[in-house]
Structures are given as structure tokens and as C-alpha cells.
PDB file of C-alpha atoms in Angstrom:
ATOM      1  CA  ASP A1279       0.000   0.000   0.000  1.00 54.00           C
ATOM      2  CA  THR A1280       1.548   3.290  -1.070  1.00 76.00           C
ATOM      3  CA  GLY A1281      -0.959   5.598   0.638  1.00 93.00           C
ATOM      4  CA  VAL A1282      -0.620   7.647   3.805  1.00 97.00           C
ATOM      5  CA  SER A1283      -0.248   5.439   6.871  1.00 97.00           C
ATOM      6  CA  GLN A1284      -0.862   6.284  10.511  1.00 98.00           C
ATOM      7  CA  ASP A1285       0.010   4.503  13.702  1.00 97.00           C
ATOM      8  CA  PRO A1286      -1.605   3.569  15.997  1.00 98.00           C
ATOM      9  CA  ARG A1287      -5.115   3.321  14.566  1.00 97.00           C
ATOM     10  CA  HIS A1288      -6.674   3.490  18.015  1.00 97.00           C
ATOM     11  CA  LYS A1289      -5.415   4.824  21.317  1.00 98.00           C
ATOM     12  CA  ILE A1290      -7.115   4.823  24.713  1.00 98.00           C
ATOM     13  CA  THR A1291      -5.425   6.796  27.445  1.00 98.00           C
ATOM     14  CA  LYS A1292      -6.162   8.273  30.815  1.00 98.00           C
ATOM     15  CA  ARG A1293      -6.481  11.989  31.354  1.00 98.00           C
ATOM     16  CA  GLY A1294      -3.114  13.566  32.075  1.00 97.00           C
ATOM     17  CA  GLN A1295      -1.070  11.050  30.103  1.00 98.00           C
ATOM     18  CA  ASN A1296       1.022  11.927  27.054  1.00 98.00           C
ATOM     19  CA  VAL A1297       0.369  10.326  23.676  1.00 98.00           C
ATOM     20  CA  THR A1298       2.281  10.340  20.404  1.00 98.00           C
ATOM     21  CA  PHE A1299       0.982   9.537  16.938  1.00 98.00           C
ATOM     22  CA  ARG A1300       2.983   8.822  13.819  1.00 98.00           C
ATOM     23  CA  CYS A1301       2.227   9.583  10.185  1.00 98.00           C
ATOM     24  CA  ASP A1302       4.065   8.285   7.131  1.00 97.00           C
ATOM     25  CA  PRO A1303       3.143  10.291   4.017  1.00 97.00           C
ATOM     26  CA  ILE A1304       2.989   9.069   0.461  1.00 95.00           C
ATOM     27  CA  SER A1305       6.536   8.551  -0.806  1.00 92.00           C
ATOM     28  CA  GLU A1306       8.045  11.727  -2.299  1.00 88.00           C
ATOM     29  CA  HIS A1307       5.287  13.957  -0.938  1.00 93.00           C
ATOM     30  CA  ASN A1308       6.903  17.047   0.505  1.00 93.00           C
ATOM     31  CA  ARG A1309       3.877  18.488   2.312  1.00 94.00           C
ATOM     32  CA  LEU A1310       2.322  16.857   5.345  1.00 96.00           C
ATOM     33  CA  TYR A1311      -0.769  18.026   7.208  1.00 96.00           C
ATOM     34  CA  TRP A1312      -2.455  17.229  10.488  1.00 97.00           C
ATOM     35  CA  TYR A1313      -6.195  17.608  11.030  1.00 97.00           C
ATOM     36  CA  ARG A1314      -8.522  16.780  13.899  1.00 97.00           C
ATOM     37  CA  GLN A1315     -12.043  15.464  13.444  1.00 95.00           C
ATOM     38  CA  THR A1316     -14.678  15.177  16.147  1.00 91.00           C
ATOM     39  CA  LEU A1317     -17.804  13.083  15.801  1.00 85.00           C
ATOM     40  CA  GLY A1318     -20.224  14.391  13.211  1.00 84.00           C
ATOM     41  CA  GLN A1319     -17.958  17.213  12.104  1.00 89.00           C
ATOM     42  CA  GLY A1320     -15.608  17.805   9.236  1.00 92.00           C
ATOM     43  CA  PRO A1321     -11.857  17.715   9.802  1.00 95.00           C
ATOM     44  CA  GLU A1322     -10.238  20.856  11.250  1.00 94.00           C
ATOM     45  CA  PHE A1323      -6.775  21.965  10.231  1.00 94.00           C
ATOM     46  CA  LEU A1324      -4.070  21.790  12.898  1.00 95.00           C
ATOM     47  CA  THR A1325      -0.725  22.308  11.184  1.00 95.00           C
ATOM     48  CA  TYR A1326       1.315  21.543   8.095  1.00 93.00           C
ATOM     49  CA  PHE A1327       4.920  20.968   7.042  1.00 94.00           C
ATOM     50  CA  GLN A1328       6.820  21.715   3.868  1.00 92.00           C
ATOM     51  CA  ASN A1329       9.615  19.165   4.118  1.00 93.00           C
ATOM     52  CA  GLU A1330      10.881  19.558   7.699  1.00 94.00           C
ATOM     53  CA  ALA A1331       9.657  23.136   8.163  1.00 93.00           C
ATOM     54  CA  GLN A1332       6.422  23.703  10.075  1.00 92.00           C
ATOM     55  CA  LEU A1333       4.811  26.537   8.125  1.00 89.00           C
ATOM     56  CA  GLU A1334       1.412  27.081   9.704  1.00 87.00           C
ATOM     57  CA  LYS A1335      -0.212  26.272  13.015  1.00 89.00           C
ATOM     58  CA  SER A1336      -3.873  26.629  13.899  1.00 89.00           C
ATOM     59  CA  ARG A1337      -5.038  28.287  17.079  1.00 85.00           C
ATOM     60  CA  LEU A1338      -6.524  24.872  17.868  1.00 83.00           C
ATOM     61  CA  LEU A1339      -2.980  23.661  18.450  1.00 85.00           C
ATOM     62  CA  SER A1340      -2.525  24.580  22.095  1.00 89.00           C
ATOM     63  CA  ASP A1341       0.775  24.507  23.958  1.00 92.00           C
ATOM     64  CA  ARG A1342       0.095  20.893  24.875  1.00 96.00           C
ATOM     65  CA  PHE A1343       0.339  19.884  21.211  1.00 96.00           C
ATOM     66  CA  SER A1344       3.586  19.592  19.318  1.00 95.00           C
ATOM     67  CA  ALA A1345       4.271  18.270  15.852  1.00 96.00           C
ATOM     68  CA  GLU A1346       7.584  17.413  14.274  1.00 96.00           C
ATOM     69  CA  ARG A1347       8.912  16.222  10.978  1.00 96.00           C
ATOM     70  CA  PRO A1348      12.656  16.043  11.654  1.00 91.00           C
ATOM     71  CA  LYS A1349      13.858  14.501   8.403  1.00 89.00           C
ATOM     72  CA  GLY A1350      11.127  15.699   6.124  1.00 86.00           C
ATOM     73  CA  SER A1351       9.612  12.236   5.860  1.00 92.00           C
ATOM     74  CA  PHE A1352       7.419  10.877   8.680  1.00 97.00           C
ATOM     75  CA  SER A1353       5.840  13.156  11.250  1.00 98.00           C
ATOM     76  CA  THR A1354       4.820  12.798  14.874  1.00 98.00           C
ATOM     77  CA  LEU A1355       2.068  14.574  16.765  1.00 98.00           C
ATOM     78  CA  GLU A1356       2.387  14.592  20.535  1.00 97.00           C
ATOM     79  CA  ILE A1357      -0.284  15.621  23.003  1.00 97.00           C
ATOM     80  CA  GLN A1358       0.897  16.246  26.543  1.00 97.00           C
ATOM     81  CA  ARG A1359      -1.315  16.085  29.619  1.00 97.00           C
ATOM     82  CA  THR A1360      -4.277  14.837  27.625  1.00 97.00           C
ATOM     83  CA  GLU A1361      -7.758  16.104  28.433  1.00 97.00           C
ATOM     84  CA  GLN A1362     -11.111  14.515  27.669  1.00 96.00           C
ATOM     85  CA  GLY A1363     -11.715  17.217  25.091  1.00 95.00           C
ATOM     86  CA  ASP A1364      -8.776  15.873  23.096  1.00 97.00           C
ATOM     87  CA  SER A1365     -10.801  12.783  22.213  1.00 97.00           C
ATOM     88  CA  ALA A1366     -11.113  12.847  18.444  1.00 96.00           C
ATOM     89  CA  MET A1367      -9.852  11.314  15.213  1.00 97.00           C
ATOM     90  CA  TYR A1368      -6.442  12.702  14.266  1.00 98.00           C
ATOM     91  CA  LEU A1369      -5.942  12.664  10.516  1.00 98.00           C
ATOM     92  CA  CYS A1370      -2.772  13.049   8.543  1.00 98.00           C
ATOM     93  CA  ALA A1371      -2.641  14.026   4.870  1.00 97.00           C
ATOM     94  CA  SER A1372       0.106  14.615   2.346  1.00 96.00           C
ATOM     95  CA  SER A1373       0.531  16.332  -1.007  1.00 93.00           C
ATOM     96  CA  LEU A1374       3.326  16.710  -3.543  1.00 90.00           C
ATOM     97  CA  GLY A1375       4.470  20.141  -2.377  1.00 82.00           C
ATOM     98  CA  ARG A1376       6.513  20.905  -5.503  1.00 77.00           C
ATOM     99  CA  SER A1377       5.028  24.353  -6.151  1.00 72.00           C
ATOM    100  CA  THR A1378       2.907  27.052  -4.576  1.00 68.00           C
ATOM    101  CA  VAL A1379      -0.136  25.879  -6.518  1.00 71.00           C
ATOM    102  CA  THR A1380      -2.841  24.367  -4.339  1.00 75.00           C
ATOM    103  CA  GLU A1381      -2.616  20.600  -4.481  1.00 83.00           C
ATOM    104  CA  THR A1382      -4.774  17.618  -3.690  1.00 89.00           C
ATOM    105  CA  GLN A1383      -4.325  16.354  -0.155  1.00 93.00           C
ATOM    106  CA  TYR A1384      -4.537  12.606   0.379  1.00 95.00           C
ATOM    107  CA  PHE A1385      -5.580  11.409   3.799  1.00 97.00           C
ATOM    108  CA  GLY A1386      -4.523   8.500   5.934  1.00 97.00           C
ATOM    109  CA  PRO A1387      -6.905   6.265   7.922  1.00 96.00           C
ATOM    110  CA  GLY A1388      -6.550   8.362  11.080  1.00 97.00           C
ATOM    111  CA  THR A1389      -5.768   7.647  14.717  1.00 98.00           C
ATOM    112  CA  ARG A1390      -8.808   7.572  16.960  1.00 97.00           C
ATOM    113  CA  LEU A1391      -7.977   8.870  20.441  1.00 98.00           C
ATOM    114  CA  LEU A1392     -10.166   8.307  23.471  1.00 98.00           C
ATOM    115  CA  VAL A1393      -9.214  10.055  26.689  1.00 98.00           C
ATOM    116  CA  LEU A1394     -10.865   8.588  29.781  1.00 97.00           C
TER     117      LEU A1394
ATOM    118  CA  GLY B 770     -15.175  34.416   8.271  1.00 38.00           C
ATOM    119  CA  GLU B 771     -14.419  31.255   6.351  1.00 42.00           C
ATOM    120  CA  SER B 772     -17.102  28.644   6.447  1.00 51.00           C
ATOM    121  CA  VAL B 773     -18.339  25.874   4.249  1.00 58.00           C
ATOM    122  CA  GLY B 774     -21.787  24.552   4.891  1.00 53.00           C
ATOM    123  CA  LEU B 775     -24.073  21.943   3.442  1.00 46.00           C
ATOM    124  CA  HIS B 776     -27.786  22.324   2.763  1.00 48.00           C
ATOM    125  CA  LEU B 777     -28.815  18.843   3.943  1.00 51.00           C
ATOM    126  CA  PRO B 778     -27.224  16.660   6.599  1.00 84.00           C
ATOM    127  CA  THR B 779     -28.725  13.407   5.201  1.00 91.00           C
ATOM    128  CA  LEU B 780     -29.759  12.161   1.790  1.00 92.00           C
ATOM    129  CA  SER B 781     -31.356   8.850   0.855  1.00 94.00           C
ATOM    130  CA  VAL B 782     -31.574   7.646  -2.741  1.00 95.00           C
ATOM    131  CA  GLN B 783     -32.554   4.429  -4.458  1.00 96.00           C
ATOM    132  CA  GLU B 784     -29.811   2.278  -5.899  1.00 96.00           C
ATOM    133  CA  GLY B 785     -29.326   3.164  -9.533  1.00 96.00           C
ATOM    134  CA  ASP B 786     -30.693   6.682  -9.176  1.00 96.00           C
ATOM    135  CA  ASN B 787     -28.594   9.811  -9.471  1.00 96.00           C
ATOM    136  CA  SER B 788     -27.793  11.799  -6.347  1.00 96.00           C
ATOM    137  CA  ILE B 789     -26.913  15.439  -5.887  1.00 96.00           C
ATOM    138  CA  ILE B 790     -25.126  16.726  -2.803  1.00 95.00           C
ATOM    139  CA  ASN B 791     -25.021  20.466  -2.326  1.00 92.00           C
ATOM    140  CA  CYS B 792     -22.606  22.770  -0.568  1.00 92.00           C
ATOM    141  CA  ALA B 793     -22.629  26.501   0.084  1.00 89.00           C
ATOM    142  CA  TYR B 794     -19.444  28.392   0.793  1.00 85.00           C
ATOM    143  CA  SER B 795     -19.022  31.871   2.149  1.00 77.00           C
ATOM    144  CA  ASN B 796     -15.476  32.827   1.194  1.00 81.00           C
ATOM    145  CA  SER B 797     -15.650  34.424  -2.237  1.00 78.00           C
ATOM    146  CA  ALA B 798     -11.858  34.419  -2.341  1.00 81.00           C
ATOM    147  CA  SER B 799     -11.679  30.635  -2.374  1.00 84.00           C
ATOM    148  CA  ASP B 800      -9.720  29.274  -5.276  1.00 83.00           C
ATOM    149  CA  TYR B 801      -9.914  25.545  -4.931  1.00 89.00           C
ATOM    150  CA  PHE B 802     -12.727  23.200  -3.999  1.00 93.00           C
ATOM    151  CA  ILE B 803     -12.657  19.504  -3.344  1.00 94.00           C
ATOM    152  CA  TRP B 804     -15.078  16.722  -2.505  1.00 96.00           C
ATOM    153  CA  TYR B 805     -14.132  13.906  -0.165  1.00 97.00           C
ATOM    154  CA  LYS B 806     -15.949  10.690   0.687  1.00 97.00           C
ATOM    155  CA  GLN B 807     -15.563   9.276   4.168  1.00 96.00           C
ATOM    156  CA  GLU B 808     -16.691   5.801   5.135  1.00 94.00           C
ATOM    157  CA  SER B 809     -17.144   4.835   8.753  1.00 90.00           C
ATOM    158  CA  GLY B 810     -13.830   4.484  10.584  1.00 87.00           C
ATOM    159  CA  LYS B 811     -11.760   5.604   7.610  1.00 92.00           C
ATOM    160  CA  GLY B 812     -10.024   8.767   6.511  1.00 95.00           C
ATOM    161  CA  PRO B 813     -11.486  11.062   3.836  1.00 96.00           C
ATOM    162  CA  GLN B 814     -11.022   9.743   0.315  1.00 96.00           C
ATOM    163  CA  PHE B 815     -10.472  12.183  -2.560  1.00 95.00           C
ATOM    164  CA  ILE B 816     -13.273  12.153  -5.135  1.00 96.00           C
ATOM    165  CA  ILE B 817     -12.896  15.169  -7.377  1.00 96.00           C
ATOM    166  CA  ASP B 818     -11.683  18.754  -7.284  1.00 94.00           C
ATOM    167  CA  ILE B 819     -12.296  21.954  -9.195  1.00 94.00           C
ATOM    168  CA  ARG B 820     -10.590  25.315  -9.397  1.00 91.00           C
ATOM    169  CA  SER B 821     -12.365  28.639  -9.429  1.00 90.00           C
ATOM    170  CA  ASN B 822     -11.603  29.244 -13.112  1.00 91.00           C
ATOM    171  CA  MET B 823     -13.891  26.315 -14.016  1.00 94.00           C
ATOM    172  CA  ASP B 824     -17.612  25.756 -13.555  1.00 95.00           C
ATOM    173  CA  LYS B 825     -17.822  22.031 -14.240  1.00 97.00           C
ATOM    174  CA  ARG B 826     -15.589  19.026 -14.023  1.00 97.00           C
ATOM    175  CA  GLN B 827     -16.379  15.373 -14.646  1.00 97.00           C
ATOM    176  CA  GLY B 828     -14.886  12.200 -13.321  1.00 95.00           C
ATOM    177  CA  GLN B 829     -15.946   8.608 -13.342  1.00 93.00           C
ATOM    178  CA  ARG B 830     -19.671   8.688 -12.428  1.00 96.00           C
ATOM    179  CA  VAL B 831     -19.163  12.007 -10.642  1.00 98.00           C
ATOM    180  CA  THR B 832     -19.552  15.607 -11.723  1.00 98.00           C
ATOM    181  CA  VAL B 833     -18.771  18.712  -9.710  1.00 97.00           C
ATOM    182  CA  LEU B 834     -20.485  21.991 -10.530  1.00 97.00           C
ATOM    183  CA  LEU B 835     -19.292  25.349  -9.261  1.00 96.00           C
ATOM    184  CA  ASN B 836     -21.494  28.434  -9.289  1.00 94.00           C
ATOM    185  CA  LYS B 837     -19.385  31.339  -8.117  1.00 90.00           C
ATOM    186  CA  THR B 838     -22.232  33.827  -8.480  1.00 90.00           C
ATOM    187  CA  VAL B 839     -24.177  32.230  -5.643  1.00 91.00           C
ATOM    188  CA  LYS B 840     -21.168  30.541  -4.019  1.00 90.00           C
ATOM    189  CA  HIS B 841     -22.572  27.080  -4.481  1.00 92.00           C
ATOM    190  CA  LEU B 842     -20.880  23.756  -5.129  1.00 94.00           C
ATOM    191  CA  SER B 843     -22.559  20.453  -5.947  1.00 96.00           C
ATOM    192  CA  LEU B 844     -21.516  16.858  -6.397  1.00 97.00           C
ATOM    193  CA  GLN B 845     -23.530  14.675  -8.728  1.00 98.00           C
ATOM    194  CA  ILE B 846     -23.157  10.913  -8.517  1.00 98.00           C
ATOM    195  CA  ALA B 847     -24.627   8.954 -11.403  1.00 97.00           C
ATOM    196  CA  ALA B 848     -26.199   5.504 -11.047  1.00 97.00           C
ATOM    197  CA  THR B 849     -25.541   5.232  -7.325  1.00 96.00           C
ATOM    198  CA  GLN B 850     -24.297   1.956  -5.926  1.00 96.00           C
ATOM    199  CA  PRO B 851     -24.361   0.554  -2.371  1.00 95.00           C
ATOM    200  CA  GLY B 852     -20.659   1.375  -2.094  1.00 95.00           C
ATOM    201  CA  ASP B 853     -21.481   5.060  -2.471  1.00 97.00           C
ATOM    202  CA  SER B 854     -23.018   5.090   1.009  1.00 96.00           C
ATOM    203  CA  ALA B 855     -20.798   7.378   3.075  1.00 96.00           C
ATOM    204  CA  VAL B 856     -20.473  10.909   4.417  1.00 95.00           C
ATOM    205  CA  TYR B 857     -19.502  13.419   1.758  1.00 96.00           C
ATOM    206  CA  PHE B 858     -17.591  16.577   2.611  1.00 95.00           C
ATOM    207  CA  CYS B 859     -16.927  19.599   0.513  1.00 94.00           C
ATOM    208  CA  ALA B 860     -13.835  21.600   1.374  1.00 93.00           C
ATOM    209  CA  GLU B 861     -12.215  24.785   0.125  1.00 91.00           C
ATOM    210  CA  ILE B 862      -8.856  26.463   0.160  1.00 86.00           C
ATOM    211  CA  PRO B 863      -8.958  30.259   0.118  1.00 77.00           C
ATOM    212  CA  LEU B 864      -6.923  32.237  -2.376  1.00 70.00           C
ATOM    213  CA  ILE B 865      -4.188  33.377  -0.025  1.00 68.00           C
ATOM    214  CA  GLN B 866      -0.575  33.145  -1.056  1.00 58.00           C
ATOM    215  CA  GLY B 867       0.872  29.921   0.208  1.00 61.00           C
ATOM    216  CA  ALA B 868      -2.402  28.852   1.816  1.00 67.00           C
ATOM    217  CA  GLN B 869      -2.734  25.111   2.035  1.00 80.00           C
ATOM    218  CA  LYS B 870      -5.381  24.778   4.737  1.00 87.00           C
ATOM    219  CA  LEU B 871      -8.518  22.882   3.796  1.00 91.00           C
ATOM    220  CA  VAL B 872     -11.695  24.262   5.356  1.00 90.00           C
ATOM    221  CA  PHE B 873     -14.318  21.526   5.593  1.00 91.00           C
ATOM    222  CA  GLY B 874     -18.062  21.661   5.917  1.00 83.00           C
ATOM    223  CA  GLN B 875     -20.081  19.477   8.273  1.00 78.00           C
ATOM    224  CA  GLY B 876     -20.833  16.731   5.741  1.00 91.00           C
ATOM    225  CA  THR B 877     -23.825  15.010   4.175  1.00 93.00           C
ATOM    226  CA  ARG B 878     -24.593  11.381   4.911  1.00 94.00           C
ATOM    227  CA  LEU B 879     -25.639   9.590   1.736  1.00 96.00           C
ATOM    228  CA  THR B 880     -27.588   6.370   2.138  1.00 95.00           C
ATOM    229  CA  ILE B 881     -28.289   4.114  -0.836  1.00 95.00           C
ATOM    230  CA  ASN B 882     -31.476   2.096  -0.515  1.00 92.00           C
ATOM    231  CA  PRO B 883     -31.637  -1.278  -2.326  1.00 88.00           C
TER     232      PRO B 883
END
């Protein structure tokens, strides 16, 4: 499968714990995006990377959230001191990122987080 | 502000019929529009996209229509099949230099009746 992959697919944690999610984009895609989706809603943008540079962060991304893409390939999203309101599906997407033209974003299967 | 909304939250059609899913957007500066299909427990799957310099684009069994005058977007699915049952989202990217953020609407749940 050459699509976007995410790990884990499901995560259950207790409030106050830290969690980390991983995203592997489509090979040779330079742009990587993180979105959050709550039940019954459309995905909401969190942040995106052009290669290893984090270029935009949403106000939804509080200080407890941090995303990295150290080598410009896979990315991690960490949530510290999780709260029940963090329960959601965390989606990763990637696109070619070869120009400034808007490009199609392809999504992974998501990581569903439940904070107890 | 930016917002993308859908006229109907649910839509039921008979198998074999055509379906039309509508979407209204509020940002007249949006340059790029895209339809995604999301099945339960899965990530959004790209269906078709259209840029603001076009008013119609066709794919396999799907057509997207863009009416910039009334800021309306629609997705037409021909000869619906059971596998078309899913939630459909429209999304937009505003025309801002370097902008890559998709703004999604709430979604329409399409149910195909046998």
C-alpha cells in the first residue's frame, strides 16, 4: 500500500497522560498536514509541514500539542497532559508540495484517540 | 469568516438513481474546492476537485459543478451503488498566497437504498 499510513489506529489513554501519533506520508510527498475530526464534524486543520519546516499552526494547536517532521519524511504529533476534550480522530494528509499551486491532499486512515 | 456549509445533513436515494449533494461556501476568495468521501472508521477519500476558473468538471460517475455567483458547489453521482453510502464533505482552500489549509463543511450522509 503506497498511501498515507498512521500509527496507531486506536489509542485509549487516561487523562493527564502523554500520547504520540505517527504519520508516514505518500513517498516523495513534501507536504504533510495534520487535522482533527470530532464526531459528526468535518476535519479541522491543525498544522502543516513543507519538508521539515512547520509553516502554519492553527489556534486549535494549544501549547500541549507539538508536531515534528525532523527529516522531512514521517511526522509525529504529541499531546501532553491529555484532556477529555482531546478525544477525536487525528488525521494526517500529504501532497506533492513541488510548487505554490494548491494541491490535492490525500488522507490517511486516522488515529482515533479516546481520553478517559 | 471562512465557512463551508451543506444544505442537507442526510440524503437517501434508491440504488441506480442519481444523487446530488449540495454545498454553500461563504469565502468568495476561495480558489480551490474539493469533494471527499468518508466511510465509517476511515479517513477522507479524494473524489474530485475543481478550481475557481472552471464551472464544471467530470470524473468517473461524478460531476462537480461550481457556481461562483451564488457561491454554491454540488456533487452529482450517477447511477448510485451501495458502495457510495458514506459521508460526503466539501472543502475549500482560500486564495491566499501559500495557503494550504482545507476548510471543511459538516458533511452530508448519503444512504443508498436497495
